[in-house]
């Protein structure tokens, strides 16, 4: 496992078995093209004071949250923080909304449809000042084909955006089970000027505290 400590942030990298809890009805093609017209300029920012019952609470941001079951569960068990997920796939976000109509939505939890490659700066700017306390990127889409590499949102611009917006000491949690993606992410964060990497015992279980 790698711990990245910096003047601005920390990054944690490691391995973890991932189980996708999707049914066929809920699935949308996983590796969407973020550059298609239907996925650009679709961001509708809400009024966070209407979304979160206590918008001044510390906020955790999960990038590429999928159905957000981990995020929702964490929010339910931790009312002292707000939890916001960003997800590109419209059908996945619609599924979350449908579930919320049946079982309700924790008032410290929300999933926003957003294209991280284009919308992340606007989302970060919109958040209540001083509330962003942590960020996670858990198993981003791999895009195995060489010609699709540009679709990875974890790129130099992404790392620079985080380094610019995050306050000193805000942790960034990153996990992947693919060596190539881990290596690429390590290089991007290490070379960004915002992050310093500290290697830890790789045999320890990876977890978000």
Short mmCIF file of N, CA and C in Angstrom, two decimals, residues 5-103:
data_model
loop_
_atom_site.label_atom_id
_atom_site.label_comp_id
_atom_site.label_asym_id
_atom_site.label_seq_id
_atom_site.Cartn_x
_atom_site.Cartn_y
_atom_site.Cartn_z
N UNK A 5 1.72 11.65 1.15
CA UNK A 5 1.56 12.81 2.01
C UNK A 5 2.13 14.02 1.29
N UNK A 6 1.47 15.13 1.40
CA UNK A 6 1.91 16.30 0.67
C UNK A 6 1.61 17.57 1.45
N UNK A 7 2.03 18.68 0.86
CA UNK A 7 1.70 19.97 1.44
C UNK A 7 0.21 20.21 1.38
N UNK A 8 -0.46 19.58 0.44
CA UNK A 8 -1.88 19.80 0.23
C UNK A 8 -2.73 18.60 0.63
N UNK A 9 -2.29 17.39 0.30
CA UNK A 9 -3.18 16.24 0.42
C UNK A 9 -2.41 14.95 0.66
N UNK A 10 -3.17 13.88 0.85
CA UNK A 10 -2.62 12.53 0.96
C UNK A 10 -3.36 11.63 -0.03
N UNK A 11 -2.66 10.62 -0.50
CA UNK A 11 -3.26 9.65 -1.42
C UNK A 11 -2.93 8.26 -0.93
N UNK A 12 -3.92 7.38 -0.89
CA UNK A 12 -3.72 6.01 -0.48
C UNK A 12 -4.01 5.10 -1.67
N UNK A 13 -3.06 4.20 -1.97
CA UNK A 13 -3.25 3.27 -3.07
C UNK A 13 -3.12 1.85 -2.56
N UNK A 14 -3.92 0.95 -3.10
CA UNK A 14 -3.81 -0.44 -2.68
C UNK A 14 -4.71 -1.35 -3.47
N UNK A 15 -4.83 -2.57 -3.03
CA UNK A 15 -5.64 -3.58 -3.70
C UNK A 15 -6.80 -3.98 -2.82
N UNK A 16 -7.91 -4.27 -3.45
CA UNK A 16 -9.07 -4.74 -2.70
C UNK A 16 -10.00 -5.45 -3.67
N UNK A 17 -10.55 -6.57 -3.25
CA UNK A 17 -11.50 -7.28 -4.08
C UNK A 17 -12.76 -6.45 -4.23
N UNK A 18 -13.26 -6.35 -5.44
CA UNK A 18 -14.43 -5.53 -5.71
C UNK A 18 -15.55 -6.40 -6.24
N UNK A 19 -16.73 -6.26 -5.68
CA UNK A 19 -17.92 -6.96 -6.16
C UNK A 19 -18.91 -5.92 -6.64
N UNK A 20 -19.31 -5.99 -7.91
CA UNK A 20 -20.27 -5.05 -8.45
C UNK A 20 -21.69 -5.53 -8.12
N UNK A 21 -22.45 -4.76 -7.34
CA UNK A 21 -23.77 -5.21 -6.89
C UNK A 21 -24.87 -4.78 -7.86
N UNK A 22 -24.60 -4.85 -9.17
CA UNK A 22 -25.59 -4.42 -10.14
C UNK A 22 -26.44 -5.59 -10.61
N UNK A 23 -27.71 -5.32 -10.84
CA UNK A 23 -28.54 -6.27 -11.57
C UNK A 23 -28.50 -5.88 -13.04
N UNK A 24 -28.90 -6.77 -13.93
CA UNK A 24 -28.90 -6.45 -15.35
C UNK A 24 -29.78 -5.23 -15.64
N UNK A 25 -30.86 -5.10 -14.88
CA UNK A 25 -31.77 -3.99 -15.10
C UNK A 25 -31.12 -2.65 -14.76
N UNK A 26 -30.18 -2.68 -13.82
CA UNK A 26 -29.57 -1.45 -13.34
C UNK A 26 -28.35 -1.05 -14.16
N UNK A 27 -27.81 -1.98 -14.93
CA UNK A 27 -26.54 -1.75 -15.59
C UNK A 27 -26.66 -0.84 -16.80
N UNK A 28 -25.66 0.00 -16.96
CA UNK A 28 -25.45 0.75 -18.17
C UNK A 28 -24.00 0.49 -18.54
N UNK A 29 -23.69 0.54 -19.80
CA UNK A 29 -22.33 0.24 -20.23
C UNK A 29 -21.34 0.96 -19.32
N UNK A 30 -20.43 0.16 -18.72
CA UNK A 30 -19.55 0.71 -17.71
C UNK A 30 -18.60 1.78 -18.23
N UNK A 31 -17.94 1.51 -19.33
CA UNK A 31 -16.91 2.41 -19.84
C UNK A 31 -17.50 3.40 -20.84
N UNK A 32 -18.27 4.34 -20.36
CA UNK A 32 -18.85 5.34 -21.24
C UNK A 32 -17.78 6.28 -21.77
N UNK A 33 -18.06 6.87 -22.92
CA UNK A 33 -17.16 7.86 -23.51
C UNK A 33 -17.48 9.23 -22.93
N UNK A 34 -16.60 9.80 -22.11
CA UNK A 34 -16.90 11.10 -21.49
C UNK A 34 -16.87 12.26 -22.48
N UNK A 35 -16.41 11.99 -23.72
CA UNK A 35 -16.29 13.06 -24.70
C UNK A 35 -17.50 13.17 -25.63
N UNK A 36 -18.47 12.25 -25.52
CA UNK A 36 -19.65 12.34 -26.37
C UNK A 36 -20.51 13.52 -25.93
N UNK A 37 -21.25 14.07 -26.88
CA UNK A 37 -22.04 15.27 -26.62
C UNK A 37 -23.05 15.08 -25.50
N UNK A 38 -23.62 13.87 -25.42
CA UNK A 38 -24.63 13.61 -24.39
C UNK A 38 -24.06 13.57 -22.98
N UNK A 39 -22.73 13.50 -22.87
CA UNK A 39 -22.09 13.46 -21.56
C UNK A 39 -21.37 14.76 -21.20
N UNK A 40 -21.52 15.78 -22.03
CA UNK A 40 -20.88 17.07 -21.80
C UNK A 40 -21.94 18.13 -21.58
N UNK A 41 -21.65 19.06 -20.69
CA UNK A 41 -22.56 20.18 -20.40
C UNK A 41 -23.91 19.70 -19.88
N UNK A 42 -23.89 18.63 -19.08
CA UNK A 42 -25.12 18.12 -18.50
C UNK A 42 -25.21 18.42 -17.00
N UNK A 43 -24.22 19.08 -16.46
CA UNK A 43 -24.17 19.31 -15.01
C UNK A 43 -25.23 20.31 -14.57
N UNK A 44 -26.02 19.91 -13.58
CA UNK A 44 -27.00 20.80 -12.95
C UNK A 44 -26.67 20.82 -11.45
N UNK A 45 -26.07 21.91 -11.02
CA UNK A 45 -25.66 22.00 -9.62
C UNK A 45 -26.86 22.33 -8.73
N UNK A 46 -27.06 21.58 -7.67
CA UNK A 46 -28.18 21.84 -6.76
C UNK A 46 -27.80 22.90 -5.72
N UNK A 47 -28.77 23.31 -4.95
CA UNK A 47 -28.53 24.16 -3.80
C UNK A 47 -28.19 23.23 -2.63
N UNK A 48 -26.93 23.24 -2.21
CA UNK A 48 -26.49 22.29 -1.18
C UNK A 48 -27.22 22.49 0.13
N UNK A 49 -27.74 23.68 0.37
CA UNK A 49 -28.49 23.92 1.60
C UNK A 49 -29.85 23.20 1.57
N UNK A 50 -30.31 22.85 0.39
CA UNK A 50 -31.54 22.08 0.27
C UNK A 50 -31.26 20.57 0.22
N UNK A 51 -30.04 20.22 -0.16
CA UNK A 51 -29.67 18.81 -0.27
C UNK A 51 -29.28 18.24 1.09
N UNK A 52 -28.43 18.95 1.82
CA UNK A 52 -27.92 18.46 3.09
C UNK A 52 -28.59 19.20 4.24
N UNK A 53 -29.02 18.45 5.24
CA UNK A 53 -29.70 19.06 6.38
C UNK A 53 -28.75 19.95 7.18
N UNK A 54 -27.45 19.59 7.17
CA UNK A 54 -26.43 20.43 7.82
C UNK A 54 -25.29 20.63 6.82
N UNK A 55 -25.43 21.58 5.91
CA UNK A 55 -24.42 21.74 4.85
C UNK A 55 -23.05 22.17 5.34
N UNK A 56 -22.95 22.64 6.59
CA UNK A 56 -21.66 23.08 7.12
C UNK A 56 -20.81 21.92 7.65
N UNK A 57 -21.37 20.71 7.66
CA UNK A 57 -20.62 19.55 8.14
C UNK A 57 -19.46 19.21 7.19
N UNK A 58 -18.42 18.52 7.69
CA UNK A 58 -17.37 18.01 6.80
C UNK A 58 -17.97 17.12 5.71
N UNK A 59 -17.43 17.21 4.50
CA UNK A 59 -17.99 16.50 3.37
C UNK A 59 -16.95 15.57 2.75
N UNK A 60 -17.37 14.33 2.49
CA UNK A 60 -16.54 13.38 1.75
C UNK A 60 -17.05 13.29 0.32
N UNK A 61 -16.14 13.40 -0.65
CA UNK A 61 -16.49 13.36 -2.07
C UNK A 61 -15.96 12.08 -2.70
N UNK A 62 -16.87 11.27 -3.27
CA UNK A 62 -16.50 10.02 -3.92
C UNK A 62 -16.66 10.19 -5.43
N UNK A 63 -15.58 10.01 -6.18
CA UNK A 63 -15.58 10.27 -7.62
C UNK A 63 -15.75 8.96 -8.39
N UNK A 64 -16.84 8.88 -9.16
CA UNK A 64 -17.16 7.65 -9.87
C UNK A 64 -17.78 6.65 -8.92
N UNK A 65 -18.88 7.03 -8.29
CA UNK A 65 -19.43 6.27 -7.16
C UNK A 65 -20.30 5.09 -7.55
N UNK A 66 -20.66 4.96 -8.85
CA UNK A 66 -21.54 3.86 -9.24
C UNK A 66 -22.89 3.97 -8.54
N UNK A 67 -23.41 2.86 -8.07
CA UNK A 67 -24.69 2.86 -7.36
C UNK A 67 -24.58 3.40 -5.93
N UNK A 68 -23.37 3.69 -5.51
CA UNK A 68 -23.12 4.40 -4.25
C UNK A 68 -23.62 3.64 -3.02
N UNK A 69 -23.65 2.34 -3.08
CA UNK A 69 -24.13 1.59 -1.91
C UNK A 69 -23.14 1.71 -0.75
N UNK A 70 -21.85 1.70 -1.07
CA UNK A 70 -20.85 1.94 -0.02
C UNK A 70 -21.05 3.33 0.58
N UNK A 71 -21.24 4.31 -0.29
CA UNK A 71 -21.35 5.69 0.16
C UNK A 71 -22.61 5.90 1.01
N UNK A 72 -23.71 5.33 0.56
CA UNK A 72 -24.96 5.46 1.30
C UNK A 72 -24.86 4.78 2.67
N UNK A 73 -24.26 3.60 2.69
CA UNK A 73 -24.12 2.89 3.95
C UNK A 73 -23.25 3.67 4.93
N UNK A 74 -22.18 4.26 4.41
CA UNK A 74 -21.30 5.05 5.27
C UNK A 74 -22.02 6.28 5.79
N UNK A 75 -22.80 6.92 4.92
CA UNK A 75 -23.54 8.12 5.33
C UNK A 75 -24.57 7.78 6.40
N UNK A 76 -25.23 6.64 6.26
CA UNK A 76 -26.24 6.22 7.24
C UNK A 76 -25.62 5.99 8.61
N UNK A 77 -24.40 5.48 8.61
CA UNK A 77 -23.73 5.16 9.87
C UNK A 77 -22.91 6.33 10.43
N UNK A 78 -22.82 7.41 9.67
CA UNK A 78 -22.00 8.54 10.11
C UNK A 78 -22.74 9.85 9.83
N UNK A 79 -23.67 10.24 10.69
CA UNK A 79 -24.43 11.47 10.48
C UNK A 79 -23.62 12.74 10.71
N UNK A 80 -22.36 12.61 11.15
CA UNK A 80 -21.54 13.79 11.42
C UNK A 80 -20.87 14.34 10.17
N UNK A 81 -20.97 13.60 9.05
CA UNK A 81 -20.38 14.04 7.78
C UNK A 81 -21.44 14.00 6.68
N UNK A 82 -21.24 14.81 5.67
CA UNK A 82 -22.02 14.72 4.44
C UNK A 82 -21.24 13.91 3.42
N UNK A 83 -21.98 13.18 2.55
CA UNK A 83 -21.36 12.30 1.56
C UNK A 83 -21.93 12.58 0.19
N UNK A 84 -21.06 12.97 -0.73
CA UNK A 84 -21.46 13.31 -2.09
C UNK A 84 -20.74 12.42 -3.08
N UNK A 85 -21.50 11.78 -3.98
CA UNK A 85 -20.91 10.96 -5.03
C UNK A 85 -21.13 11.59 -6.39
N UNK A 86 -20.15 11.49 -7.26
CA UNK A 86 -20.28 11.94 -8.65
C UNK A 86 -20.28 10.72 -9.55
N UNK A 87 -21.26 10.65 -10.47
CA UNK A 87 -21.40 9.50 -11.36
C UNK A 87 -21.81 9.99 -12.74
N UNK A 88 -21.14 9.46 -13.77
CA UNK A 88 -21.41 9.89 -15.15
C UNK A 88 -22.63 9.21 -15.75
N UNK A 89 -22.87 7.94 -15.41
CA UNK A 89 -23.90 7.16 -16.10
C UNK A 89 -25.30 7.58 -15.64
N UNK A 90 -26.07 8.08 -16.57
CA UNK A 90 -27.39 8.62 -16.24
C UNK A 90 -28.34 7.53 -15.73
N UNK A 91 -28.27 6.33 -16.30
CA UNK A 91 -29.16 5.25 -15.87
C UNK A 91 -28.86 4.82 -14.44
N UNK A 92 -27.59 4.87 -14.06
CA UNK A 92 -27.22 4.53 -12.69
C UNK A 92 -27.77 5.57 -11.73
N UNK A 93 -27.64 6.84 -12.08
CA UNK A 93 -28.18 7.90 -11.23
C UNK A 93 -29.70 7.79 -11.14
N UNK A 94 -30.36 7.46 -12.26
CA UNK A 94 -31.81 7.28 -12.25
C UNK A 94 -32.21 6.13 -11.33
N UNK A 95 -31.42 5.06 -11.34
CA UNK A 95 -31.70 3.93 -10.45
C UNK A 95 -31.61 4.36 -8.99
N UNK A 96 -30.62 5.16 -8.66
CA UNK A 96 -30.47 5.66 -7.29
C UNK A 96 -31.68 6.50 -6.90
N UNK A 97 -32.14 7.36 -7.81
CA UNK A 97 -33.30 8.21 -7.54
C UNK A 97 -34.55 7.35 -7.32
N UNK A 98 -34.69 6.30 -8.12
CA UNK A 98 -35.86 5.42 -7.97
C UNK A 98 -35.83 4.71 -6.63
N UNK A 99 -34.65 4.28 -6.22
CA UNK A 99 -34.53 3.63 -4.92
C UNK A 99 -34.87 4.59 -3.79
N UNK A 100 -34.47 5.84 -3.95
CA UNK A 100 -34.72 6.85 -2.91
C UNK A 100 -36.21 7.14 -2.77
N UNK A 101 -36.96 7.00 -3.87
CA UNK A 101 -38.41 7.20 -3.80
C UNK A 101 -39.07 6.12 -2.94
N UNK A 102 -38.43 4.96 -2.87
CA UNK A 102 -39.00 3.84 -2.12
C UNK A 102 -38.50 3.83 -0.67
N UNK A 103 -37.20 3.98 -0.49
CA UNK A 103 -36.63 3.83 0.85
C UNK A 103 -36.16 5.14 1.46
#
